[in-house]
Tab-separated table of C-alpha atoms and ligand atoms in Angstrom:
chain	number	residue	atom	x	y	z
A	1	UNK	CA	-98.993	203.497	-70.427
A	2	UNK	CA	-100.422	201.585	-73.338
A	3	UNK	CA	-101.341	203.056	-76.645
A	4	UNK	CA	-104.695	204.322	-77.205
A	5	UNK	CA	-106.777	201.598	-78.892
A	6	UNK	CA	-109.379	201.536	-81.631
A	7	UNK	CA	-111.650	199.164	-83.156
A	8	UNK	CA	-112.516	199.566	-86.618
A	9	UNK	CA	-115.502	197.960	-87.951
A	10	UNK	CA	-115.205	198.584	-91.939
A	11	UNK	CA	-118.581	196.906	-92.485
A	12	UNK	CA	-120.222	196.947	-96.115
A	13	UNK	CA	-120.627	198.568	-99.146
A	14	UNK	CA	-118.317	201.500	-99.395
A	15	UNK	CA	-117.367	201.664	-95.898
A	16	UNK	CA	-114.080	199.791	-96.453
A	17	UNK	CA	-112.831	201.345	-98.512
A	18	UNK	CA	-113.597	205.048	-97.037
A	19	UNK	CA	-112.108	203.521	-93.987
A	20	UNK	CA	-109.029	202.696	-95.393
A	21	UNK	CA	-108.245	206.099	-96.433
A	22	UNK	CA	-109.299	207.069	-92.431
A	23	UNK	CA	-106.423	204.084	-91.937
A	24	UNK	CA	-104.222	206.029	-94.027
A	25	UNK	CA	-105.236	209.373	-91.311
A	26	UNK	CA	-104.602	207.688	-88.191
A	27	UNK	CA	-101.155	205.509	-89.781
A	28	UNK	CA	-100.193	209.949	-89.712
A	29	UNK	CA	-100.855	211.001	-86.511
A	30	UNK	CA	-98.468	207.669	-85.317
A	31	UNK	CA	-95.763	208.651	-87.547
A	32	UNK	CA	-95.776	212.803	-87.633
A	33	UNK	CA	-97.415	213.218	-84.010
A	34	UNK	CA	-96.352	210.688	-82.143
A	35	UNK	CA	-100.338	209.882	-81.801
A	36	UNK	CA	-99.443	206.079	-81.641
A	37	UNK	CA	-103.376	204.144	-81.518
A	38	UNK	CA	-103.650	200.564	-81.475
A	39	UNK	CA	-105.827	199.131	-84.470
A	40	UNK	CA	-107.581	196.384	-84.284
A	41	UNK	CA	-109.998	195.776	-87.370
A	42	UNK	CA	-113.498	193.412	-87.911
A	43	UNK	CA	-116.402	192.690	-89.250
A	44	UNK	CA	-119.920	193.736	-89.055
A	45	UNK	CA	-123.153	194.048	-90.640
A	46	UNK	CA	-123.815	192.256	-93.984
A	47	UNK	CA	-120.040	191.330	-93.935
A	48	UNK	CA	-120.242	189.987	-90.926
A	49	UNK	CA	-123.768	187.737	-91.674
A	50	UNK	CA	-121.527	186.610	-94.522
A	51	UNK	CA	-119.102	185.258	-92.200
A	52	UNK	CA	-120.715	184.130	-89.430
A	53	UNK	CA	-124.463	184.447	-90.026
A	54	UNK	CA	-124.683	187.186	-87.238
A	55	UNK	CA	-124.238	190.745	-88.247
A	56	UNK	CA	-122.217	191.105	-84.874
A	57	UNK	CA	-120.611	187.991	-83.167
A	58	UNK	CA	-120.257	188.169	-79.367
A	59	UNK	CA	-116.501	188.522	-79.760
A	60	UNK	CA	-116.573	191.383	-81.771
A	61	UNK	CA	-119.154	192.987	-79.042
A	62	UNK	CA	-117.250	192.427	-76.351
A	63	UNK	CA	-114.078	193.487	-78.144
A	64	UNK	CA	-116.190	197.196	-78.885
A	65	UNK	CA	-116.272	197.227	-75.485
A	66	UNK	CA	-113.194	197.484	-74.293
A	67	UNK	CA	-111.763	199.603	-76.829
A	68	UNK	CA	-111.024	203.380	-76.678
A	69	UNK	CA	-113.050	203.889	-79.818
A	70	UNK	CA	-114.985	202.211	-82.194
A	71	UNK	CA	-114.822	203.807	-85.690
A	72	UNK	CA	-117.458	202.160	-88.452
A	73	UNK	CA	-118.145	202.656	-91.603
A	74	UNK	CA	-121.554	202.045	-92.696
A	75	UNK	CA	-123.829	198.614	-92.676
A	76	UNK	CA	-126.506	197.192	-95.323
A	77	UNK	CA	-127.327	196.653	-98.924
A	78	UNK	CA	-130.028	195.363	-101.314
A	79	UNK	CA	-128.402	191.767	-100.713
A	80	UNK	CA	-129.570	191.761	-97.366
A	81	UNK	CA	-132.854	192.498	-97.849
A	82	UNK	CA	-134.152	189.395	-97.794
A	83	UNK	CA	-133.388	188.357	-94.446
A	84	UNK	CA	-134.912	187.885	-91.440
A	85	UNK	CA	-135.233	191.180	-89.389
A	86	UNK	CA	-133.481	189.660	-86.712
A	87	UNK	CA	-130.123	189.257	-88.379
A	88	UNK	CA	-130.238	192.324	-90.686
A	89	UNK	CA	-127.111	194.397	-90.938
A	90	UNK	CA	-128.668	197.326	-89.197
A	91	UNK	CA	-129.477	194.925	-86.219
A	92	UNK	CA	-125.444	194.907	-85.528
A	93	UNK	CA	-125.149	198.808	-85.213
A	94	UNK	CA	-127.911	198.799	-83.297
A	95	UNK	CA	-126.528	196.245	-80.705
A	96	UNK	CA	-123.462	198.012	-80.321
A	97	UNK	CA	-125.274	201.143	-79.457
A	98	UNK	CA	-127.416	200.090	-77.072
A	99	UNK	CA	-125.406	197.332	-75.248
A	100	UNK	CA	-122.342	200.261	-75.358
A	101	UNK	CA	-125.091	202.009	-74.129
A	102	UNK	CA	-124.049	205.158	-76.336
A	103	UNK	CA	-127.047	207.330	-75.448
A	104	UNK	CA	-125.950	210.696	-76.862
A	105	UNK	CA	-125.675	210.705	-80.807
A	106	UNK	CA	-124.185	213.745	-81.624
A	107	UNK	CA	-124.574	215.142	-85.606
A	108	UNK	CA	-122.525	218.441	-86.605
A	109	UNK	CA	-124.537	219.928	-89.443
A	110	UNK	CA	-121.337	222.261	-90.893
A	111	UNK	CA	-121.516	224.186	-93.971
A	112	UNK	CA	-118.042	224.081	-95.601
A	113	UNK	CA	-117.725	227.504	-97.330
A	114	UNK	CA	-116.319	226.003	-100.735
A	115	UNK	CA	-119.819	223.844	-101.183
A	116	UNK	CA	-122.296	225.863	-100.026
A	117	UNK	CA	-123.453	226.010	-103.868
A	118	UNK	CA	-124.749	222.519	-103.351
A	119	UNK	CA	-126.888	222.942	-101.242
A	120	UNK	CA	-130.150	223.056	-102.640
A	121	UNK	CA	-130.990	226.031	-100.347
A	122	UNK	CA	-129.814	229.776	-101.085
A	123	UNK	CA	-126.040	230.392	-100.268
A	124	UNK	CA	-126.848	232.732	-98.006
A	125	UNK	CA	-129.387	230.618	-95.826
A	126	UNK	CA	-126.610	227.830	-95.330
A	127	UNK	CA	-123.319	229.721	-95.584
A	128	UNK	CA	-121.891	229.349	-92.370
A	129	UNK	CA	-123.838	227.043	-91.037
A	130	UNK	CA	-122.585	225.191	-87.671
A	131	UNK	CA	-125.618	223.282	-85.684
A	132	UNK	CA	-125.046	220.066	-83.862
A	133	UNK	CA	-127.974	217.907	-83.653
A	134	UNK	CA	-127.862	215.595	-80.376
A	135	UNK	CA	-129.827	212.610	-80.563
A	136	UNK	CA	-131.286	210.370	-77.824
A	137	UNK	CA	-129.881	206.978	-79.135
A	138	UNK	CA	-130.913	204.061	-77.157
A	139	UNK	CA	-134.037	204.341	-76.230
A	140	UNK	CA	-137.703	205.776	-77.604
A	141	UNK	CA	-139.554	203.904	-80.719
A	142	UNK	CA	-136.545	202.056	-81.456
A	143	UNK	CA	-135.891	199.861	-79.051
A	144	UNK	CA	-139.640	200.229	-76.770
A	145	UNK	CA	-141.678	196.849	-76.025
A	146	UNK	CA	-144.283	195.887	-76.780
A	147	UNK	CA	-143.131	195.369	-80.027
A	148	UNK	CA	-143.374	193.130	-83.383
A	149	UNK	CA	-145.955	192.257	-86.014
A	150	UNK	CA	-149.105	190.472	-84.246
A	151	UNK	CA	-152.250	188.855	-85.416
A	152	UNK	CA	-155.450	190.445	-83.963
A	153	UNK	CA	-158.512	189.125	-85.521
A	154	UNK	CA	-158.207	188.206	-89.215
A	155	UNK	CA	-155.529	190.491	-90.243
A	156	UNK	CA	-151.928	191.589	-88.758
A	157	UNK	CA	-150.804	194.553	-86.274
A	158	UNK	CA	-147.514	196.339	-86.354
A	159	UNK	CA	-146.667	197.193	-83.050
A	160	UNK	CA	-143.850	199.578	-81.823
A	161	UNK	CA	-143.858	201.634	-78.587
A	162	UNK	CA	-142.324	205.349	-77.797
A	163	UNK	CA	-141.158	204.761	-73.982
A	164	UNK	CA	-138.735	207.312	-72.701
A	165	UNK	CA	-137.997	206.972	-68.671
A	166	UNK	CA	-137.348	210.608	-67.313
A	167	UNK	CA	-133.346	209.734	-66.364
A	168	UNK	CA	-132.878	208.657	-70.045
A	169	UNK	CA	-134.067	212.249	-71.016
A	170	UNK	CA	-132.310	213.996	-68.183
A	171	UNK	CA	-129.017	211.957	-69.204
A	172	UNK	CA	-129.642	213.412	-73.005
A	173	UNK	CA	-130.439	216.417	-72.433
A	174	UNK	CA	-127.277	217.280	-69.694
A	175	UNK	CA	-125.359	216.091	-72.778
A	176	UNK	CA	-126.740	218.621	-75.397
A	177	UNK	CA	-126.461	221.570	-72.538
A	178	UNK	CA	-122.992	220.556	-71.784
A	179	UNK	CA	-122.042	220.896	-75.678
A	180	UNK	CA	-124.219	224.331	-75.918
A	181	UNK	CA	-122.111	225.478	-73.325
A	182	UNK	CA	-118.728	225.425	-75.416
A	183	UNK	CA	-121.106	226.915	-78.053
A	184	UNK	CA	-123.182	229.769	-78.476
A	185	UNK	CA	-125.444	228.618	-75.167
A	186	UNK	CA	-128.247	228.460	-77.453
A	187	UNK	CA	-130.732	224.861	-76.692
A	188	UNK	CA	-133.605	224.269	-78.746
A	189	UNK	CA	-135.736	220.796	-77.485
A	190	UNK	CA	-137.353	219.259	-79.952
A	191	UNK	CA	-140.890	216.620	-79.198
A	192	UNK	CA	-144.602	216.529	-79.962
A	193	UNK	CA	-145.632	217.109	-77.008
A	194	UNK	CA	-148.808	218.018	-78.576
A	195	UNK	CA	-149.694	214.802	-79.167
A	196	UNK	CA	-147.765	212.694	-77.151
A	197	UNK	CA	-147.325	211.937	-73.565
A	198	UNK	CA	-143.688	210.971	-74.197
A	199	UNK	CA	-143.160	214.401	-75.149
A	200	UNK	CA	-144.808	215.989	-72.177
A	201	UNK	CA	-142.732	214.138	-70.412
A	202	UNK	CA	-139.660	214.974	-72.391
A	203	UNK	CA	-140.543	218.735	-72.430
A	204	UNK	CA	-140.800	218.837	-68.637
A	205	UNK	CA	-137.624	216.948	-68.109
A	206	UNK	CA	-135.795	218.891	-70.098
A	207	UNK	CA	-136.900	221.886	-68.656
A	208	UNK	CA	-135.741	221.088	-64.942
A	209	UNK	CA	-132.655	220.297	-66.603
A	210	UNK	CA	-132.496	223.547	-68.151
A	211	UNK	CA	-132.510	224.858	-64.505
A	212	UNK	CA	-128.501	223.907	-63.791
A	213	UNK	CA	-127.409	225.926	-66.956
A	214	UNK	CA	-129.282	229.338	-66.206
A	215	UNK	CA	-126.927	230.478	-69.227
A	216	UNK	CA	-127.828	228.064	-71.433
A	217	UNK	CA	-131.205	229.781	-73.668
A	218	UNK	CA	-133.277	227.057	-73.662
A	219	UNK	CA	-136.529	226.988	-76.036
A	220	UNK	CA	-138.994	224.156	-77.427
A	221	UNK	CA	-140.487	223.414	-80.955
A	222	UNK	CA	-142.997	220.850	-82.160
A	223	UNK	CA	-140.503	218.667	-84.402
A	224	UNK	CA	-142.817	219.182	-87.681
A	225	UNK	CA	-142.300	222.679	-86.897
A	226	UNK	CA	-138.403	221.843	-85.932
A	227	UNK	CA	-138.090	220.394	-89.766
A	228	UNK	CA	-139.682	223.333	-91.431
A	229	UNK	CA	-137.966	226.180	-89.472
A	230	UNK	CA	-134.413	223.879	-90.395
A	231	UNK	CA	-135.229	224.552	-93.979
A	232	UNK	CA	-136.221	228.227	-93.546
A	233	UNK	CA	-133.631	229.412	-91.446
A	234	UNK	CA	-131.402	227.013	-90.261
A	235	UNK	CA	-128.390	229.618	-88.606
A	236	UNK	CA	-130.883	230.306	-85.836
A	237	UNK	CA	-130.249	226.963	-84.466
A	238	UNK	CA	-127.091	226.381	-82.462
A	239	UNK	CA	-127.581	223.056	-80.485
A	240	UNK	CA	-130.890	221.007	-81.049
A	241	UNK	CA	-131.532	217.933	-78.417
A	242	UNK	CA	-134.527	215.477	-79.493
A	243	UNK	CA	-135.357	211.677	-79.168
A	244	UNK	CA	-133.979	208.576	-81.165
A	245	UNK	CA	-136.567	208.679	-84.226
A	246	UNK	CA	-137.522	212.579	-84.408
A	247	UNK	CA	-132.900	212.705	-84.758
A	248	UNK	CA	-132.614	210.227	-87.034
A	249	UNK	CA	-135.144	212.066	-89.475
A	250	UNK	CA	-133.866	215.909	-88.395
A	251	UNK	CA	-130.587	214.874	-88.673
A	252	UNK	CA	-130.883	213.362	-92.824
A	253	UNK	CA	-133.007	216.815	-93.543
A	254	UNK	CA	-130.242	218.828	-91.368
A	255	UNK	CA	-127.059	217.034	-93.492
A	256	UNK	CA	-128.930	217.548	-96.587
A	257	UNK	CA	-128.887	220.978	-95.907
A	258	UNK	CA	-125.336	221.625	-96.031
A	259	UNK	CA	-124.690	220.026	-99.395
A	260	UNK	CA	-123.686	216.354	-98.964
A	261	UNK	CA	-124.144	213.443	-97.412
A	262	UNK	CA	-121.379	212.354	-97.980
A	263	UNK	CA	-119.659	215.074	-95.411
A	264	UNK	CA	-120.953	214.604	-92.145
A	265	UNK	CA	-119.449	212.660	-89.515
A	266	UNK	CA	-121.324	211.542	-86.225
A	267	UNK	CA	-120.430	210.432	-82.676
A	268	UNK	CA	-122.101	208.608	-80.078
A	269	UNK	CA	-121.293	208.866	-76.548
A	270	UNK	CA	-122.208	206.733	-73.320
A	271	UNK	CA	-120.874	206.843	-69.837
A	272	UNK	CA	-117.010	207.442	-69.005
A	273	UNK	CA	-114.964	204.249	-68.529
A	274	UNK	CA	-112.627	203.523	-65.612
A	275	UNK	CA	-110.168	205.409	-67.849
A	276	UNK	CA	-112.014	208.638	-68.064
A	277	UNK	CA	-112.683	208.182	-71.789
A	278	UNK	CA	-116.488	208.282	-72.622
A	279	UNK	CA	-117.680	204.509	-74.544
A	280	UNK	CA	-117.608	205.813	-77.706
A	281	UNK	CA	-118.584	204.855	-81.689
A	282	UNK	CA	-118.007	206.900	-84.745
A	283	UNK	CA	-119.203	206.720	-87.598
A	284	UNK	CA	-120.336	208.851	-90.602
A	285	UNK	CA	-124.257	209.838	-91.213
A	286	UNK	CA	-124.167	208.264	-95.020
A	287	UNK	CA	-124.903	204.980	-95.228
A	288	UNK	CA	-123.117	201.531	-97.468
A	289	UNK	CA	-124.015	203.390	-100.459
A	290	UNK	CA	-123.876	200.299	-102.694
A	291	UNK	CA	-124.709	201.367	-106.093
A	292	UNK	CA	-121.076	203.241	-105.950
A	293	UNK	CA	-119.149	200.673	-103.769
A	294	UNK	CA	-115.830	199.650	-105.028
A	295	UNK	CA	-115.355	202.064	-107.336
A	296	UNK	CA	-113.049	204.404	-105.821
A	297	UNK	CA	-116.318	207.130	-105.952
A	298	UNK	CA	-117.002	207.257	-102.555
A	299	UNK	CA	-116.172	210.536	-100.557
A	300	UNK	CA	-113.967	209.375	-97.167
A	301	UNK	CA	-114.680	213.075	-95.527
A	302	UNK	CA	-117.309	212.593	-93.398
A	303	UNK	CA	-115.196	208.512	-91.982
A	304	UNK	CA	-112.452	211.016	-91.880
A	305	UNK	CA	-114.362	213.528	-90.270
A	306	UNK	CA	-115.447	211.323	-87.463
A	307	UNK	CA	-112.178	210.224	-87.032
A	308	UNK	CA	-111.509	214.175	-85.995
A	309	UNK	CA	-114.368	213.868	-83.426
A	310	UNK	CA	-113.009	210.566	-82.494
A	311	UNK	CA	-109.801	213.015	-81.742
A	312	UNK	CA	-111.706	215.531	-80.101
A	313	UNK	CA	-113.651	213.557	-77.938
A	314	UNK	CA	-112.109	210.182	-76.954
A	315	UNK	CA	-108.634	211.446	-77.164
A	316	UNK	CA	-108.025	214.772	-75.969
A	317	UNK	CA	-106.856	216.322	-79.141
A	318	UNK	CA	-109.198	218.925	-79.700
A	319	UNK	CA	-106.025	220.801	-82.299
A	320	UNK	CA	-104.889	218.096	-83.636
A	321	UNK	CA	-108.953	217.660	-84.719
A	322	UNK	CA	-108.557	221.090	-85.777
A	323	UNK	CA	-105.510	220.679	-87.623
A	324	UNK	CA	-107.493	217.524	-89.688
A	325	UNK	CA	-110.872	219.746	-90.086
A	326	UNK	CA	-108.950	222.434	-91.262
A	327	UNK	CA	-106.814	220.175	-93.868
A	328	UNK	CA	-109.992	219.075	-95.753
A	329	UNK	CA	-111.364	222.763	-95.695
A	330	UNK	CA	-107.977	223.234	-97.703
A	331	UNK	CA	-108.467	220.425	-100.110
A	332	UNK	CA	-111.881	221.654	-100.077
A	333	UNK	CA	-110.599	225.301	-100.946
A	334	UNK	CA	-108.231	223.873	-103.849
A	335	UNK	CA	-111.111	222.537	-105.549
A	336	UNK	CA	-110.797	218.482	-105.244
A	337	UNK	CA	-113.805	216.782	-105.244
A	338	UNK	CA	-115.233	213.500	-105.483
A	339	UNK	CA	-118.214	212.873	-107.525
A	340	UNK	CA	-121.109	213.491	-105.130
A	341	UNK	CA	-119.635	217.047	-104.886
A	342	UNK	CA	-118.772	217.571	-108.169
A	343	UNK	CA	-121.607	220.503	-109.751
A	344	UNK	CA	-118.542	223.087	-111.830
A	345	UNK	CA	-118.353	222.590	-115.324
A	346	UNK	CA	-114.773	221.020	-115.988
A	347	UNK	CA	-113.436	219.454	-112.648
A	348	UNK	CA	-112.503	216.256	-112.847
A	349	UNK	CA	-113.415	214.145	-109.742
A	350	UNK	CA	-110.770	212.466	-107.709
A	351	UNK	CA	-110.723	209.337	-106.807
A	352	UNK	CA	-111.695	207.844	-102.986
A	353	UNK	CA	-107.759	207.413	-102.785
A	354	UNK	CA	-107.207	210.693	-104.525
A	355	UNK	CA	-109.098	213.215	-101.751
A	356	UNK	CA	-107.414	210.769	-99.494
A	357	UNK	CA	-103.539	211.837	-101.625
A	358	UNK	CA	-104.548	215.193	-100.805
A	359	UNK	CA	-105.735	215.394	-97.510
A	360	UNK	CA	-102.374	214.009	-96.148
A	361	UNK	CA	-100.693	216.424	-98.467
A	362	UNK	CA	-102.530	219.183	-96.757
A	363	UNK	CA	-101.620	217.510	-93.041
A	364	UNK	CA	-97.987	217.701	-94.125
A	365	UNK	CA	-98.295	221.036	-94.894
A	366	UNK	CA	-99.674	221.978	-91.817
A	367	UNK	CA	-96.805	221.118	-89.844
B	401	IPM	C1	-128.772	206.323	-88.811
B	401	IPM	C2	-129.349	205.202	-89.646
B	401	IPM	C3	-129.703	204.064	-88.692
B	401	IPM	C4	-130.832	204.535	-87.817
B	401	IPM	C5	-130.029	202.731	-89.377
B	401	IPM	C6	-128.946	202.281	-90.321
B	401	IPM	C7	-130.302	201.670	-88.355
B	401	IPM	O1	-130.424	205.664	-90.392
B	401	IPM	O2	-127.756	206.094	-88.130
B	401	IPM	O3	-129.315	207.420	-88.851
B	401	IPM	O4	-132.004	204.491	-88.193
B	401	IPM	O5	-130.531	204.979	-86.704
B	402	MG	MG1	-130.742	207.758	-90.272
């Protein structure tokens, strides 16, 4: 049988270089597991455009798509700003999820016990905190037609439509009760449908859903109401399921929460291959970050981090994700940081390179 493969799309501002720590990770498993993957690397996003005036060439898509994994780092910068909206870096991490068809976005929100001072919440309101937000991810306002900027009259219309069919819910929402079932069976949905008929729709779905996991509790929250019970008590969540927009803004206010950006990893799932393995991306939540790129600043936890899903969930190795989850809580424990973590008076910040040193220290000690 061949090696697992994996397709590494490094893309801009500090995602190369927090990948090539995650390089550094998986280069480990090959040598002290016998975890051999196939890497392939390329480009996308602003790096991409760059190169070939696309943010994601056809070649590169169809090479996502026949990979195990794709792992990428993070897309944009001020650079791009300027161009048209149809060639924009985001644009290329947005094809790949909806032509990979990755529907189920899912975000751990984890407290790690040795920064739960950083949060800007009370210790005790985050300590321990373990939620996983699950994110409808290729469909809703994002990708809904009509769309685009219009004239009508003498001035301009932005136009963008919330459309949700009822087997893109039910798809999303077996996925969240699936994941609540190796949890604490604890389901909160997440719409408006107070004032929309998309989440009606979405409420009811999800509902009838509910019916094939009678152990699964299953309850329902306005999302303005989702956001301010997050802040207030966030531990009574276990599992929260909600569309593509409604995740993308619970999911920043959710990762905020637990201290840092710059720790939270994310996967998105589609449909299982003729292999078994689910098409699958990873990537972390932060974005290119560019005011800090390529200066060794950048945390690689959360590239690493997704790396351990990436583990977990394309490959079968739910301990050897463990084993790298539980390395960084060491590191973690010992006191490294990188600058977006660093708050005690006289640390001194490691280096991008340097949490990356230690984290393979703390993997060789494991064994
Ligand atoms: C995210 C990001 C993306 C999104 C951008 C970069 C297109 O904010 O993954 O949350 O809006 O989905
Ligand atoms: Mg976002």
């Amino acid at each position: 049988m061949s090696n697992p493969s994996i397709l590494i799309l490094p893309g801009d501002g500090i995602g190369p270089e927090v990948m090539a720590q995650v390089r550094r990770i998986i280069d480990w498993y090959g040598t002290k597991r016998g975890l051999v993957f196939d890497v392939s690397e390329d480009l996308v996003g602003g790096a991409a455009y760059d190169a070939h005036g696309t943010p994601l060439t056809d070649a590169t898509m169809a090479k996502a798509q026949e990979v195990d994994a794709v792992l990428l780092g993070a897309v944009g910068g001020p650079k791009y700003d300027v161009l048209d909206f149809s060639v924009k870096p985001e644009r290329g991490l947005l094809r790949l999820r909806k032509e990979m068809d990755l529907f189920a976005n899912l975000r751990p929100a984890q407290c790690f016990d040795a920064l739960a001072d950083f949060s800007s919440l009370k210790r005790d309101v985050v300590a321990g905190l373990d939620i996983m937000i699950v994110r409808e991810l290729t469909s809703g306002i994002y990708f809904g037609e009509p769309r685009g900027i219009i004239e009508e009259g003498n001035e301009r219309v932005g136009i963008n439509t919330q459309r949700y069919t009822e087997s893109e819910i039910d798809r999303v929402a077996r996925s969240a009760f699936e994941l609540a079932m190796r949890r604490d069976k604890k389901l909160c949905s997440m719409e408006k449908a107070n004032v929309m008929e998309s989440g009606v729709l979405w409420r009811e779905v999800v509902t009838e859903v509910g019916k094939d996991y009678p152990e699964v509790a299953l309850s329902h929250m306005y999302a303005d109401a989702g956001a301010m019970q997050l802040t207030r008590w966030p531990k009574q969540f276990d599992v929260i399921v909600t569309d593509n927009l409604f995740g993308d803004m619970l999911s920043d206010l959710a990762a905020m929460l637990t201290g840092s950006l710059g720790m939270l990893p994310s996967a998105s799932l589609g449909l299982p291959m003729a292999n078994g393995r689910p098409k699958a991306l990873y990537e972390p939540v932060h974005g290119s970050a560019p005011d800090i790129a390529g200066q060794g600043k950048a945390n690689p936890i959360a590239c690493i981090l997704s790396f351990a899903m990436a583990l977990r969930y394309s490959f079968d190795a739910g301990e050897e994700a463990d084993r790298l989850e539980a390395s960084i809580e060491t590191v973690l424990a010992e006191g490294k940081r990188t600058p977006d973590l660093l708050g005690e008076e006289g640390v001194e910040p490691v280096t991008t390179e340097g949490m990356g040193d230690a984290i393979l220290a703390a993997l060789d000690a494991s064994l």
